[in-house]
PDB file of C-alpha atoms and ligand atoms in Angstrom:
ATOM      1  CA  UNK A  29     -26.172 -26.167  -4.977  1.00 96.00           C
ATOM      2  CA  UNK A  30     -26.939 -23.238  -7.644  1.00 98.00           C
ATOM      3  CA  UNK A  31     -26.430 -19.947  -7.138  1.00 98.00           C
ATOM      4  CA  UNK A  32     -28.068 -17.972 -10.373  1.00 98.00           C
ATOM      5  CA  UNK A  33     -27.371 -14.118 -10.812  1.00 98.00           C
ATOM      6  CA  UNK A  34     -29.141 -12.423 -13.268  1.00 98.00           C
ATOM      7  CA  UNK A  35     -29.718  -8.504 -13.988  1.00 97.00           C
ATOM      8  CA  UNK A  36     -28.964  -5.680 -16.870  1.00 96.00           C
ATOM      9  CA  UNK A  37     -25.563  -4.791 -18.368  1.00 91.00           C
ATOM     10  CA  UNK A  38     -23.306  -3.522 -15.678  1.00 90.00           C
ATOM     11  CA  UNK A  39     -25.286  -3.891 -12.925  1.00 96.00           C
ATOM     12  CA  UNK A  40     -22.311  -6.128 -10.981  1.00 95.00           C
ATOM     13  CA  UNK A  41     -23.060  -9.114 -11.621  1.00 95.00           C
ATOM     14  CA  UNK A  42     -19.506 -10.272 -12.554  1.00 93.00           C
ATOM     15  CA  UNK A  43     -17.908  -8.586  -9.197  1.00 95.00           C
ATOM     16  CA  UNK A  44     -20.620 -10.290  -7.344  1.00 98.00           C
ATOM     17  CA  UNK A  45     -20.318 -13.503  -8.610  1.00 98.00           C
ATOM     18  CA  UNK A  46     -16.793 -13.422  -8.116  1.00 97.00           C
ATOM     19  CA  UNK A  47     -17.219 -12.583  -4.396  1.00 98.00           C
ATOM     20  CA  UNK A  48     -18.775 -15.358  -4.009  1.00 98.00           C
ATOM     21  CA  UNK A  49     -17.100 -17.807  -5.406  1.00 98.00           C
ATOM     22  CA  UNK A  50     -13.721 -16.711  -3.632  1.00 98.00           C
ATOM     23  CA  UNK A  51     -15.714 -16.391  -0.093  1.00 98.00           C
ATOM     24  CA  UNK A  52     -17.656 -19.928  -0.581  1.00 98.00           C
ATOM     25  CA  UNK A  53     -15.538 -21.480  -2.245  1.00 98.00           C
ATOM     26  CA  UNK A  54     -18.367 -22.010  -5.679  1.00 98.00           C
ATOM     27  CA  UNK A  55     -17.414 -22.431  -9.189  1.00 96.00           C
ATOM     28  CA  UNK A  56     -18.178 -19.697 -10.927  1.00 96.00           C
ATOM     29  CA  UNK A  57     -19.329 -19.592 -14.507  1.00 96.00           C
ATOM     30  CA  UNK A  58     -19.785 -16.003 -16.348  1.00 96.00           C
ATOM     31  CA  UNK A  59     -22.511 -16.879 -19.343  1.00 96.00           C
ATOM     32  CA  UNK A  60     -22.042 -13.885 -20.970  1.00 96.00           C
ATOM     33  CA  UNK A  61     -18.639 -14.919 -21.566  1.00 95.00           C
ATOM     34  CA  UNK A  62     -19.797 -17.652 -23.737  1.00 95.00           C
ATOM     35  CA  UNK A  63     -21.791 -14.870 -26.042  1.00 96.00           C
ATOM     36  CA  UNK A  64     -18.722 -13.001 -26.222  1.00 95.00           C
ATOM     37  CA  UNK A  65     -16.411 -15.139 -27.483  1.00 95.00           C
ATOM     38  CA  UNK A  66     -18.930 -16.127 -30.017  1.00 95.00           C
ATOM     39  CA  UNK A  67     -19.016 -12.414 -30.578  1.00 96.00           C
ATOM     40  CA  UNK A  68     -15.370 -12.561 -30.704  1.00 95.00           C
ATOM     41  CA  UNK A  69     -15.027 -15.019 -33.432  1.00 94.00           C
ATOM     42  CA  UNK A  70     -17.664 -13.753 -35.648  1.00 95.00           C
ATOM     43  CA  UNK A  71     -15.746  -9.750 -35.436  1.00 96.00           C
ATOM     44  CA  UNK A  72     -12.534 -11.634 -36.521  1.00 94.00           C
ATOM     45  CA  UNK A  73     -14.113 -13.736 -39.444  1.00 94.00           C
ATOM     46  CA  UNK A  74     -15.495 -10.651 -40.076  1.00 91.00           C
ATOM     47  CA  UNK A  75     -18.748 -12.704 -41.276  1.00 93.00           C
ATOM     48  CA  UNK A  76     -22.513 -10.978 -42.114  1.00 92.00           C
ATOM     49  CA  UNK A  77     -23.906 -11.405 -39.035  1.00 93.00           C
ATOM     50  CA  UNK A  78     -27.588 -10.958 -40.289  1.00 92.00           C
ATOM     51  CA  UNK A  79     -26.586 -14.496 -42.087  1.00 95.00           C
ATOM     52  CA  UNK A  80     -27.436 -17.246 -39.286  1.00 96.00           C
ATOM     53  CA  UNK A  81     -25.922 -19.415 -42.225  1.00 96.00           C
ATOM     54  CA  UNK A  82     -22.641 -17.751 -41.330  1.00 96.00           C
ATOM     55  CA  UNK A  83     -22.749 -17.741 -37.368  1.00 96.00           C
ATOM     56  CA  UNK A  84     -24.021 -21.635 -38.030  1.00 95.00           C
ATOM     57  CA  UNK A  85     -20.825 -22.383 -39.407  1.00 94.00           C
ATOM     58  CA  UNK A  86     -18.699 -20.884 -36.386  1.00 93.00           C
ATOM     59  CA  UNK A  87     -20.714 -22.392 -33.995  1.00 92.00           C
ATOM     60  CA  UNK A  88     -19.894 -25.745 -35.811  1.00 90.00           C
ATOM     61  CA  UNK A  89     -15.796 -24.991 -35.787  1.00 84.00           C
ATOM     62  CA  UNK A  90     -16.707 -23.747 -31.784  1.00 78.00           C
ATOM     63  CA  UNK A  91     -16.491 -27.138 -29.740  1.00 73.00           C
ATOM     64  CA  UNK A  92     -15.260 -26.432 -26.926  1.00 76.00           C
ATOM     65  CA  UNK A  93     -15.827 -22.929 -25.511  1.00 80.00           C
ATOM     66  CA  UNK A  94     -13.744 -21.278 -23.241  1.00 82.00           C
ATOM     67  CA  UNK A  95     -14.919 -19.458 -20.031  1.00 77.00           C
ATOM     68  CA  UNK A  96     -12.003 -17.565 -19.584  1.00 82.00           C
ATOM     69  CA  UNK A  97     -12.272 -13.428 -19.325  1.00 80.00           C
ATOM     70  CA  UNK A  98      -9.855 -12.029 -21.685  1.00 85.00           C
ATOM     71  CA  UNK A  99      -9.350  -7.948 -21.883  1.00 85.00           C
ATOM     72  CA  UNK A 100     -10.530  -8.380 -25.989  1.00 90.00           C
ATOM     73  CA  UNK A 101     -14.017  -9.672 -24.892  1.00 94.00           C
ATOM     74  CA  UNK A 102     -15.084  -6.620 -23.446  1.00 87.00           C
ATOM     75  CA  UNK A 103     -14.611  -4.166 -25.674  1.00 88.00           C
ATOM     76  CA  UNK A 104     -17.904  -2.281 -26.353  1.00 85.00           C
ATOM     77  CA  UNK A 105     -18.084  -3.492 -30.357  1.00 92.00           C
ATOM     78  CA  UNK A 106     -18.055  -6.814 -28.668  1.00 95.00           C
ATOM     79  CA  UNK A 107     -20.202  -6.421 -26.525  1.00 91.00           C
ATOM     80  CA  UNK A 108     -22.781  -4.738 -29.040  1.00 92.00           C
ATOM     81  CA  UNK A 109     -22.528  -8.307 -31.334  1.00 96.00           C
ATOM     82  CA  UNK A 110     -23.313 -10.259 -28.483  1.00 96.00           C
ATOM     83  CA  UNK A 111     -26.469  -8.850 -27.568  1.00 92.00           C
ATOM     84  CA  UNK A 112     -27.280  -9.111 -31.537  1.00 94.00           C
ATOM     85  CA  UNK A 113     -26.564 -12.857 -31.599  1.00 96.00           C
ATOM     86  CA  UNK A 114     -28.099 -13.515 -27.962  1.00 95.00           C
ATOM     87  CA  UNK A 115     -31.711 -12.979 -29.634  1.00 95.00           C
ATOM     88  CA  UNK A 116     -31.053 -16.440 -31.896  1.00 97.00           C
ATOM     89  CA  UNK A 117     -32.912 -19.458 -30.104  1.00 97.00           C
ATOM     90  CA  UNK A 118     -30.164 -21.890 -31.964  1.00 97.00           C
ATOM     91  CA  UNK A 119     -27.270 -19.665 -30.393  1.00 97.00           C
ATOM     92  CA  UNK A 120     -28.864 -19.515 -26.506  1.00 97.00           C
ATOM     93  CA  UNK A 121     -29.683 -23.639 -27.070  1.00 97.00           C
ATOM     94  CA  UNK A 122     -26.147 -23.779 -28.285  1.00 95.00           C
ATOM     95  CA  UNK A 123     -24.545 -21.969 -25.149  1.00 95.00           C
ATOM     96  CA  UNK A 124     -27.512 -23.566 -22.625  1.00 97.00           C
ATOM     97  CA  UNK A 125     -26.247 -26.795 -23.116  1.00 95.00           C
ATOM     98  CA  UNK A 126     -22.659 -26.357 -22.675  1.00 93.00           C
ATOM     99  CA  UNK A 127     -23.578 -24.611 -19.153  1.00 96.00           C
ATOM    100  CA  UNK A 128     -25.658 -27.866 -18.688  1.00 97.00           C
ATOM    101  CA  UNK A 129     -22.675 -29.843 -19.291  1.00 95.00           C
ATOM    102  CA  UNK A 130     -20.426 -27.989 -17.519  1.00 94.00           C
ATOM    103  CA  UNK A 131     -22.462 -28.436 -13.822  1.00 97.00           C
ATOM    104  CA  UNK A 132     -23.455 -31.905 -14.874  1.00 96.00           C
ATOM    105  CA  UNK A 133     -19.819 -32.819 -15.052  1.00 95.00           C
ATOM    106  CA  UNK A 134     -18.424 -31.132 -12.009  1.00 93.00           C
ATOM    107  CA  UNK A 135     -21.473 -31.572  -9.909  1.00 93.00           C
ATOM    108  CA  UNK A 136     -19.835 -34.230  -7.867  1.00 94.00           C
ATOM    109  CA  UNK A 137     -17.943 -32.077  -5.842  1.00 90.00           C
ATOM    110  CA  UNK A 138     -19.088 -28.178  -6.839  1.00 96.00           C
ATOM    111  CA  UNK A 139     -21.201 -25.892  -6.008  1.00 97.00           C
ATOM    112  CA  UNK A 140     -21.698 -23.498  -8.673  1.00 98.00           C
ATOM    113  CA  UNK A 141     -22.347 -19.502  -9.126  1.00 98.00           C
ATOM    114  CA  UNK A 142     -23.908 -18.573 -12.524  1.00 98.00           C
ATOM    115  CA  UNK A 143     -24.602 -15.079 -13.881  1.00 98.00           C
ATOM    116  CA  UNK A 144     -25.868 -13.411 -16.937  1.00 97.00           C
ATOM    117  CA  UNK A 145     -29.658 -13.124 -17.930  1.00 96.00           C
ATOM    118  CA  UNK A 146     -31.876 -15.929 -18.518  1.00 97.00           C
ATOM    119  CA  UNK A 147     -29.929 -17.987 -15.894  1.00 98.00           C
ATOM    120  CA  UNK A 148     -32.794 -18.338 -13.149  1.00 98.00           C
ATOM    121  CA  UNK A 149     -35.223 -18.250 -15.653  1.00 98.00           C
ATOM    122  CA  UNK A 150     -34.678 -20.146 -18.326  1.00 98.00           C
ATOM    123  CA  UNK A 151     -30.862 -22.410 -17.832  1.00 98.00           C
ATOM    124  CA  UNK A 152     -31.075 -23.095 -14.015  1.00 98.00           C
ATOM    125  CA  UNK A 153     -34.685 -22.517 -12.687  1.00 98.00           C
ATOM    126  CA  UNK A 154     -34.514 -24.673  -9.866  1.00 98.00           C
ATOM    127  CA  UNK A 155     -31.695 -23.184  -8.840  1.00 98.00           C
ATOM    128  CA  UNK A 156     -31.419 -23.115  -5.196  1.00 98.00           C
ATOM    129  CA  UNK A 157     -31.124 -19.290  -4.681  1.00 98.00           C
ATOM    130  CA  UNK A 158     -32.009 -17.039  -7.585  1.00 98.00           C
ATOM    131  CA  UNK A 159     -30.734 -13.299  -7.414  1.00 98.00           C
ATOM    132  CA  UNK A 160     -31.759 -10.390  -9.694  1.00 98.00           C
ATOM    133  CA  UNK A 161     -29.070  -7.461  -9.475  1.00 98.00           C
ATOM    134  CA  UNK A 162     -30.967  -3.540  -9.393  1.00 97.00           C
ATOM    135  CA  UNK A 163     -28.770  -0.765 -10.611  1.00 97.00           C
ATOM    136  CA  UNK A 164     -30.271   2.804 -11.957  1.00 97.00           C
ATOM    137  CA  UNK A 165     -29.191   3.071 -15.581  1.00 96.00           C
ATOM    138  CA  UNK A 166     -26.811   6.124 -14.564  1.00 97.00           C
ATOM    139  CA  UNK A 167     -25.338   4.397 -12.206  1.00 97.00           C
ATOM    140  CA  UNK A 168     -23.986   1.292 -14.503  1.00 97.00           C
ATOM    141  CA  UNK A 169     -22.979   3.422 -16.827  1.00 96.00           C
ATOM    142  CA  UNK A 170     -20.665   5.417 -14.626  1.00 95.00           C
ATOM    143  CA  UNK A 171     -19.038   2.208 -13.562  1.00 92.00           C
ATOM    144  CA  UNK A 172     -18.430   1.096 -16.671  1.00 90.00           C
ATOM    145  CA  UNK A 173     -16.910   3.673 -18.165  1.00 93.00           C
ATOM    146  CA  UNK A 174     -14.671   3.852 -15.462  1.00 92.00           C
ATOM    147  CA  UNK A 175     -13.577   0.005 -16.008  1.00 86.00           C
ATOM    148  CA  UNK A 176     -13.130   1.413 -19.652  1.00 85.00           C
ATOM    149  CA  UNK A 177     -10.929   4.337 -18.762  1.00 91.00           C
ATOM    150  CA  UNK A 178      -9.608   2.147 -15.752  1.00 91.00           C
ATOM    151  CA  UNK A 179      -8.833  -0.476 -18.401  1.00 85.00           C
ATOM    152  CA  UNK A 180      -7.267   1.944 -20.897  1.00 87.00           C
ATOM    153  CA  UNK A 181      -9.861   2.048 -23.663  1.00 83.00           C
ATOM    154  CA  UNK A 182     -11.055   5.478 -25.470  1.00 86.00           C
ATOM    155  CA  UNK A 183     -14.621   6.286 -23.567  1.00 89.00           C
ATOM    156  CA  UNK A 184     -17.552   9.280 -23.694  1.00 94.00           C
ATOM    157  CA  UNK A 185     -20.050   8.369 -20.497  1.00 96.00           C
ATOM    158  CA  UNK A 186     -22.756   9.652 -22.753  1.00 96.00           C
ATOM    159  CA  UNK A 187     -22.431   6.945 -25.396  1.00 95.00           C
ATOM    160  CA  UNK A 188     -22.241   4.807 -22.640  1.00 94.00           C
ATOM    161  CA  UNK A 189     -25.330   5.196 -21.476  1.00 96.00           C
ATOM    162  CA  UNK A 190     -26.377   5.505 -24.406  1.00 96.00           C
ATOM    163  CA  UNK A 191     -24.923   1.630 -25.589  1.00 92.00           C
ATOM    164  CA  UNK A 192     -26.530   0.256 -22.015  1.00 94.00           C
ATOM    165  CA  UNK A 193     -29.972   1.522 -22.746  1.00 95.00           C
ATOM    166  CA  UNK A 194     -29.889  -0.004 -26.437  1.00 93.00           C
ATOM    167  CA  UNK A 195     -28.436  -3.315 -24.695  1.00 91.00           C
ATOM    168  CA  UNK A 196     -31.358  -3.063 -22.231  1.00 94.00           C
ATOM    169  CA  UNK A 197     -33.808  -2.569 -24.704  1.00 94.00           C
ATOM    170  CA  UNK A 198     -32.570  -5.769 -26.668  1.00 91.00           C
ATOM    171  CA  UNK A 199     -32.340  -7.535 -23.679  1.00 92.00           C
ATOM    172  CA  UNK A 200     -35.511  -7.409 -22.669  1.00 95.00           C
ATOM    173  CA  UNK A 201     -37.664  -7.346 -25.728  1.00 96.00           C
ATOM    174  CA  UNK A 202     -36.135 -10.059 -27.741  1.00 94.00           C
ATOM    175  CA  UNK A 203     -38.705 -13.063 -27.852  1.00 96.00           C
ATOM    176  CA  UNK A 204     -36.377 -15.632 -26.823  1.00 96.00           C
ATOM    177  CA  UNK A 205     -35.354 -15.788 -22.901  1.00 96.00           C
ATOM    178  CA  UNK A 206     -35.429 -11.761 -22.188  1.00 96.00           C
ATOM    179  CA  UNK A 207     -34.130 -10.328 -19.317  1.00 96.00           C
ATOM    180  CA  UNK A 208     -36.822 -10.932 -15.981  1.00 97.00           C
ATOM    181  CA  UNK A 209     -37.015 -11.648 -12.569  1.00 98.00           C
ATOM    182  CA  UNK A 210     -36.930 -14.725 -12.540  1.00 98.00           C
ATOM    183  CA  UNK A 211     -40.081 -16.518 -10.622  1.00 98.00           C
ATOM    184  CA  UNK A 212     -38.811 -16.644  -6.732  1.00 98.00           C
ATOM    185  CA  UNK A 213     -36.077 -14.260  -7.458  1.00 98.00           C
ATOM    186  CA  UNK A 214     -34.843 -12.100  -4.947  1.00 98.00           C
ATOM    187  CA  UNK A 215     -34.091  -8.751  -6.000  1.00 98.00           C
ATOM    188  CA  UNK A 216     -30.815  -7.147  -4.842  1.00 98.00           C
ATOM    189  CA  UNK A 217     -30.237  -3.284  -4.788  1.00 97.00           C
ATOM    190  CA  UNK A 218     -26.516  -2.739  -5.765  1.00 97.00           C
ATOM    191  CA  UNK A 219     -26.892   1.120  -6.578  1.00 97.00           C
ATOM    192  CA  UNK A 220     -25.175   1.548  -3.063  1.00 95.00           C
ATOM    193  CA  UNK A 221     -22.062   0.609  -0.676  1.00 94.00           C
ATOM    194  CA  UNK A 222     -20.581  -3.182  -2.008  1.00 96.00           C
ATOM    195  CA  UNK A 223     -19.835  -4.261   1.624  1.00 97.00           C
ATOM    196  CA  UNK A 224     -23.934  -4.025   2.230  1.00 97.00           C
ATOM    197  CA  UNK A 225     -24.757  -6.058  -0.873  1.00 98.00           C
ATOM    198  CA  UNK A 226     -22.136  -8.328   0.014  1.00 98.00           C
ATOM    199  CA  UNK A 227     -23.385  -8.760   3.460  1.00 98.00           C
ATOM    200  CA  UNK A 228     -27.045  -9.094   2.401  1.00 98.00           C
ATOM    201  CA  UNK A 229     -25.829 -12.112  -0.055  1.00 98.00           C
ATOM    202  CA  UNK A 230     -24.520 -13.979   2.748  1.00 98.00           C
ATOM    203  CA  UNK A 231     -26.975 -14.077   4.627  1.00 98.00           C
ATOM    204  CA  UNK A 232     -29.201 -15.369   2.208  1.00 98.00           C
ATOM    205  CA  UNK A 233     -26.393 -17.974   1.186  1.00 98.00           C
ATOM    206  CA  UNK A 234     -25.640 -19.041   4.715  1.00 97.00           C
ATOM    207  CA  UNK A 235     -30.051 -19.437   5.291  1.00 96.00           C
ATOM    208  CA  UNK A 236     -30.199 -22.173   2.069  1.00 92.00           C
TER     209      UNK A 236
HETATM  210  O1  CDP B 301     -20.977  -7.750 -18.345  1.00 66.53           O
HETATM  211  P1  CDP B 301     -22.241  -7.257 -19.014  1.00 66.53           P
HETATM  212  O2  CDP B 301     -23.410  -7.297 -18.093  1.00 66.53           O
HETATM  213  O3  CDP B 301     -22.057  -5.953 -19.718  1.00 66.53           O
HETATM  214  O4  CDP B 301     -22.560  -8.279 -20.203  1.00 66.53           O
HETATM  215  P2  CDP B 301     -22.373  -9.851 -20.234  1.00 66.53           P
HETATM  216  O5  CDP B 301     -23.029 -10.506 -19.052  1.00 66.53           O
HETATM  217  O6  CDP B 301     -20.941 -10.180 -20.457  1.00 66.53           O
HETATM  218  O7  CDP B 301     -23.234 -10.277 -21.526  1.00 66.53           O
HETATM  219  C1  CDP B 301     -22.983  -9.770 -22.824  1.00 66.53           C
HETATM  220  C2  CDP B 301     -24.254  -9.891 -23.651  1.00 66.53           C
HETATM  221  O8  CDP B 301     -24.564 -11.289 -23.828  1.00 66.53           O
HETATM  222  C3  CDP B 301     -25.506  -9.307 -22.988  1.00 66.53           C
HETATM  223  O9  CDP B 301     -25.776  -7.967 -23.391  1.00 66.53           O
HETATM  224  C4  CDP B 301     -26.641 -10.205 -23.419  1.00 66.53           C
HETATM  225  O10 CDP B 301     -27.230  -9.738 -24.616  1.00 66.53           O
HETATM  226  C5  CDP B 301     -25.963 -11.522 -23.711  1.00 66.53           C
HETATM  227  N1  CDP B 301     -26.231 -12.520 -22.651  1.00 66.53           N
HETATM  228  C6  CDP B 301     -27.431 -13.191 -22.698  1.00 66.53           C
HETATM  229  O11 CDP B 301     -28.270 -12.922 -23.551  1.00 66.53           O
HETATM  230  N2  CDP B 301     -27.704 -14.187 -21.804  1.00 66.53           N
HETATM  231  C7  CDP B 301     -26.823 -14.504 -20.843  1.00 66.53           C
HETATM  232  N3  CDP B 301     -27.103 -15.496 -19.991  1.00 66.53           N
HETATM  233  C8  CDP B 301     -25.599 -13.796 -20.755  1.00 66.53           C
HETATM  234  C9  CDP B 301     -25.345 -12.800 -21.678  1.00 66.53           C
END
Protein backbone atom coordinates (compact mmCIF):
# COMPACT_ATOMS: atom_id res chain seq x y z
CA UNK A 1 0.00 0.00 0.00
CA UNK A 2 0.99 3.77 -1.04
CA UNK A 3 0.47 6.52 0.83
CA UNK A 4 1.43 9.77 -1.52
CA UNK A 5 1.64 13.34 0.15
CA UNK A 6 1.99 16.08 -1.95
CA UNK A 7 1.54 20.04 -1.35
CA UNK A 8 3.72 23.52 -1.45
CA UNK A 9 6.95 24.25 0.46
CA UNK A 10 6.30 24.06 4.13
CA UNK A 11 3.03 23.10 4.17
CA UNK A 12 3.93 19.82 6.64
CA UNK A 13 4.35 17.44 4.63
CA UNK A 14 7.58 16.07 6.22
CA UNK A 15 5.94 16.14 9.96
CA UNK A 16 3.03 14.41 8.46
CA UNK A 17 4.64 11.86 6.76
CA UNK A 18 6.62 11.12 9.63
CA UNK A 19 3.50 10.65 11.80
CA UNK A 20 2.60 8.25 9.88
CA UNK A 21 5.10 6.19 9.38
CA UNK A 22 5.90 5.96 13.26
CA UNK A 23 1.94 5.36 14.01
CA UNK A 24 1.53 2.64 11.02
CA UNK A 25 4.39 1.42 11.01
CA UNK A 26 5.09 2.66 6.76
CA UNK A 27 8.35 3.35 5.24
CA UNK A 28 8.70 6.61 4.67
CA UNK A 29 10.53 8.18 1.79
CA UNK A 30 11.02 12.21 1.70
CA UNK A 31 11.52 12.95 -2.35
CA UNK A 32 12.57 16.19 -1.86
CA UNK A 33 15.43 14.85 -0.13
CA UNK A 34 16.65 13.31 -3.24
CA UNK A 35 16.58 17.04 -5.01
CA UNK A 36 18.48 18.27 -2.21
CA UNK A 37 21.27 16.34 -2.06
CA UNK A 38 21.58 16.78 -5.73
CA UNK A 39 21.37 20.40 -4.76
CA UNK A 40 23.92 19.66 -2.25
CA UNK A 41 26.51 18.31 -4.50
CA UNK A 42 26.18 20.73 -7.24
CA UNK A 43 26.70 23.98 -4.25
CA UNK A 44 29.92 22.06 -3.26
CA UNK A 45 31.31 21.45 -6.88
CA UNK A 46 30.38 24.75 -7.12
CA UNK A 47 29.40 23.88 -10.93
CA UNK A 48 27.24 26.44 -13.51
CA UNK A 49 24.13 25.20 -12.87
CA UNK A 50 22.52 26.72 -16.10
CA UNK A 51 25.03 23.93 -17.73
CA UNK A 52 22.84 20.57 -17.71
CA UNK A 53 26.32 19.35 -19.13
CA UNK A 54 27.60 19.97 -15.63
CA UNK A 55 24.64 18.59 -13.38
CA UNK A 56 24.86 15.48 -16.12
CA UNK A 57 28.11 14.71 -14.89
CA UNK A 58 27.10 14.63 -11.04
CA UNK A 59 24.24 12.76 -11.65
CA UNK A 60 26.62 10.18 -13.35
CA UNK A 61 29.22 10.13 -10.10
CA UNK A 62 25.50 10.02 -7.95
CA UNK A 63 24.67 6.14 -7.85
CA UNK A 64 23.33 5.57 -5.05
CA UNK A 65 21.39 8.39 -3.35
CA UNK A 66 20.88 8.72 0.09
CA UNK A 67 17.48 9.47 1.79
CA UNK A 68 18.81 10.52 4.86
CA UNK A 69 17.82 14.28 6.33
CA UNK A 70 20.94 15.96 7.21
CA UNK A 71 20.81 19.69 8.96
CA UNK A 72 23.08 20.96 5.55
CA UNK A 73 20.15 20.01 3.19
CA UNK A 74 17.92 22.49 4.39
CA UNK A 75 19.49 25.45 4.33
CA UNK A 76 17.50 28.01 2.24
CA UNK A 77 20.49 28.35 -0.67
CA UNK A 78 19.78 24.69 -0.89
CA UNK A 79 16.72 24.68 -1.04
CA UNK A 80 16.58 27.58 -3.76
CA UNK A 81 18.96 25.07 -6.23
CA UNK A 82 16.65 22.41 -5.84
CA UNK A 83 13.67 23.95 -7.07
CA UNK A 84 16.06 25.26 -10.08
CA UNK A 85 17.15 21.72 -10.97
CA UNK A 86 13.57 20.10 -10.19
CA UNK A 87 12.30 21.83 -13.59
CA UNK A 88 14.91 19.34 -15.71
CA UNK A 89 12.82 16.27 -17.11
CA UNK A 90 16.38 14.20 -17.11
CA UNK A 91 16.83 15.17 -13.28
CA UNK A 92 12.91 14.21 -12.10
CA UNK A 93 13.39 10.78 -14.54
CA UNK A 94 16.66 10.44 -12.74
CA UNK A 95 15.17 10.71 -9.09
CA UNK A 96 11.59 8.88 -10.34
CA UNK A 97 13.28 5.86 -10.90
CA UNK A 98 15.28 5.46 -7.89
CA UNK A 99 11.84 5.98 -5.85
CA UNK A 100 10.60 3.20 -8.28
CA UNK A 101 13.33 1.07 -7.20
CA UNK A 102 13.26 1.74 -3.85
CA UNK A 103 9.27 0.38 -3.33
CA UNK A 104 9.90 -2.25 -5.94
CA UNK A 105 12.59 -3.68 -3.75
CA UNK A 106 11.05 -3.46 -0.34
CA UNK A 107 7.55 -4.06 -1.48
CA UNK A 108 7.55 -7.51 -0.07
CA UNK A 109 7.01 -6.60 3.27
CA UNK A 110 6.39 -2.46 3.29
CA UNK A 111 4.03 -0.28 3.09
CA UNK A 112 5.28 2.95 2.05
CA UNK A 113 4.57 6.90 2.79
CA UNK A 114 5.87 9.24 0.01
CA UNK A 115 5.87 13.05 0.00
CA UNK A 116 7.00 15.89 -2.09
CA UNK A 117 5.15 17.18 -5.31
CA UNK A 118 4.53 15.22 -8.29
CA UNK A 119 4.22 12.05 -6.10
CA UNK A 120 0.36 11.27 -6.69
CA UNK A 121 0.55 12.67 -9.88
CA UNK A 122 3.15 11.78 -11.75
CA UNK A 123 5.68 8.84 -9.53
CA UNK A 124 2.86 6.90 -7.70
CA UNK A 125 -0.61 7.61 -9.32
CA UNK A 126 -2.22 4.60 -8.34
CA UNK A 127 -1.32 5.10 -5.16
CA UNK A 128 -3.80 3.82 -2.80
CA UNK A 129 -4.56 7.10 -0.88
CA UNK A 130 -3.37 10.35 -2.39
CA UNK A 131 -3.21 13.49 0.00
CA UNK A 132 -2.67 17.15 -1.00
CA UNK A 133 -1.48 19.28 2.15
CA UNK A 134 -3.39 23.19 2.26
CA UNK A 135 -1.46 25.77 4.16
CA UNK A 136 -2.02 29.80 3.60
CA UNK A 137 1.31 31.13 2.35
CA UNK A 138 1.69 33.14 5.79
CA UNK A 139 1.22 30.46 7.60
CA UNK A 140 4.26 28.18 6.09
CA UNK A 141 6.31 30.78 6.24
CA UNK A 142 5.94 31.41 9.94
CA UNK A 143 6.74 27.80 10.56
CA UNK A 144 9.58 27.77 8.77
CA UNK A 145 11.30 30.39 9.94
CA UNK A 146 10.79 29.20 13.21
CA UNK A 147 12.50 25.66 12.27
CA UNK A 148 15.24 28.17 10.97
CA UNK A 149 15.62 30.14 14.16
CA UNK A 150 14.64 26.83 16.07
CA UNK A 151 17.48 25.22 14.12
CA UNK A 152 19.98 28.04 14.68
CA UNK A 153 20.25 29.58 11.22
CA UNK A 154 20.26 33.59 10.56
CA UNK A 155 16.37 34.29 9.39
CA UNK A 156 14.05 37.61 8.30
CA UNK A 157 10.19 36.09 8.03
CA UNK A 158 9.84 38.56 5.23
CA UNK A 159 12.39 36.95 2.92
CA UNK A 160 10.83 33.98 3.89
CA UNK A 161 7.86 34.48 2.48
CA UNK A 162 9.25 35.99 0.12
CA UNK A 163 11.67 32.59 -0.95
CA UNK A 164 8.20 30.35 -0.52
CA UNK A 165 6.25 32.39 -2.97
CA UNK A 166 9.23 32.28 -5.63
CA UNK A 167 9.42 28.36 -4.78
CA UNK A 168 5.64 28.25 -5.36
CA UNK A 169 5.73 30.02 -8.39
CA UNK A 170 8.48 27.55 -9.82
CA UNK A 171 6.72 24.83 -8.56
CA UNK A 172 3.84 25.16 -10.21
CA UNK A 173 4.63 26.69 -13.54
CA UNK A 174 7.53 24.64 -14.61
CA UNK A 175 6.35 22.38 -17.63
CA UNK A 176 7.54 19.24 -16.29
CA UNK A 177 5.38 17.52 -13.31
CA UNK A 178 4.20 20.98 -11.47
CA UNK A 179 2.76 21.04 -8.33
CA UNK A 180 -1.38 19.79 -8.54
CA UNK A 181 -3.89 17.96 -6.95
CA UNK A 182 -3.39 15.11 -8.00
CA UNK A 183 -6.62 13.35 -9.81
CA UNK A 184 -8.59 11.63 -6.67
CA UNK A 185 -6.60 13.59 -4.24
CA UNK A 186 -7.93 14.46 -1.08
CA UNK A 187 -7.17 17.77 0.07
CA UNK A 188 -6.07 18.24 3.71
CA UNK A 189 -6.30 21.66 5.58
CA UNK A 190 -3.19 21.84 7.90
CA UNK A 191 -3.43 25.74 8.57
CA UNK A 192 -4.91 24.58 12.02
CA UNK A 193 -4.44 22.31 15.33
CA UNK A 194 -1.90 19.04 14.22
CA UNK A 195 -3.89 16.63 16.49
CA UNK A 196 -7.11 17.37 13.97
CA UNK A 197 -5.08 16.75 10.81
CA UNK A 198 -3.64 13.88 12.39
CA UNK A 199 -6.92 12.49 13.35
CA UNK A 200 -8.54 13.21 9.96
CA UNK A 201 -5.48 11.09 8.29
CA UNK A 202 -6.37 8.15 10.19
CA UNK A 203 -9.37 7.84 9.48
CA UNK A 204 -8.89 7.91 5.98
CA UNK A 205 -5.88 5.38 6.46
CA UNK A 206 -7.79 3.01 8.67
CA UNK A 207 -11.09 3.24 5.68
CA UNK A 208 -8.43 1.89 2.68
O1 LIG B 1 10.44 20.70 2.70
P1 LIG B 1 10.01 21.62 1.57
O2 LIG B 1 8.56 21.47 1.25
O3 LIG B 1 10.45 23.03 1.77
O4 LIG B 1 10.82 21.16 0.27
P2 LIG B 1 11.20 19.70 -0.19
O5 LIG B 1 10.00 18.79 -0.21
O6 LIG B 1 12.37 19.22 0.60
O7 LIG B 1 11.63 19.92 -1.72
C1 LIG B 1 12.67 20.80 -2.11
C2 LIG B 1 12.45 21.21 -3.56
O8 LIG B 1 12.58 20.04 -4.40
C3 LIG B 1 11.04 21.73 -3.86
O9 LIG B 1 10.95 23.15 -3.80
C4 LIG B 1 10.73 21.27 -5.27
O10 LIG B 1 11.14 22.22 -6.22
C5 LIG B 1 11.59 20.04 -5.43
N1 LIG B 1 10.79 18.80 -5.37
C6 LIG B 1 10.13 18.41 -6.51
O11 LIG B 1 10.15 19.11 -7.52
N2 LIG B 1 9.44 17.23 -6.55
C7 LIG B 1 9.38 16.44 -5.47
N3 LIG B 1 8.72 15.28 -5.54
C8 LIG B 1 10.02 16.84 -4.27
C9 LIG B 1 10.72 18.03 -4.26
Amino acid sequence: MIVTIDGPAGSGKGKIAKYISNKWGFKHLDSGILYRNLAYKILKSQIDIKSTTEIKEIMKEQKNISFRNYKRLRSEKVSKIASIIATHKFVRDHINKFQRNFVNFNKKNSHFVIDGRDIGSVVFRNAELKLYIDVSEQNRAKRRYKQLIDSGEKSIYRQILKDIKLRDKKDKNRSVSPLVIPSGAIIINNNGNFLRTANQINKLIRNI
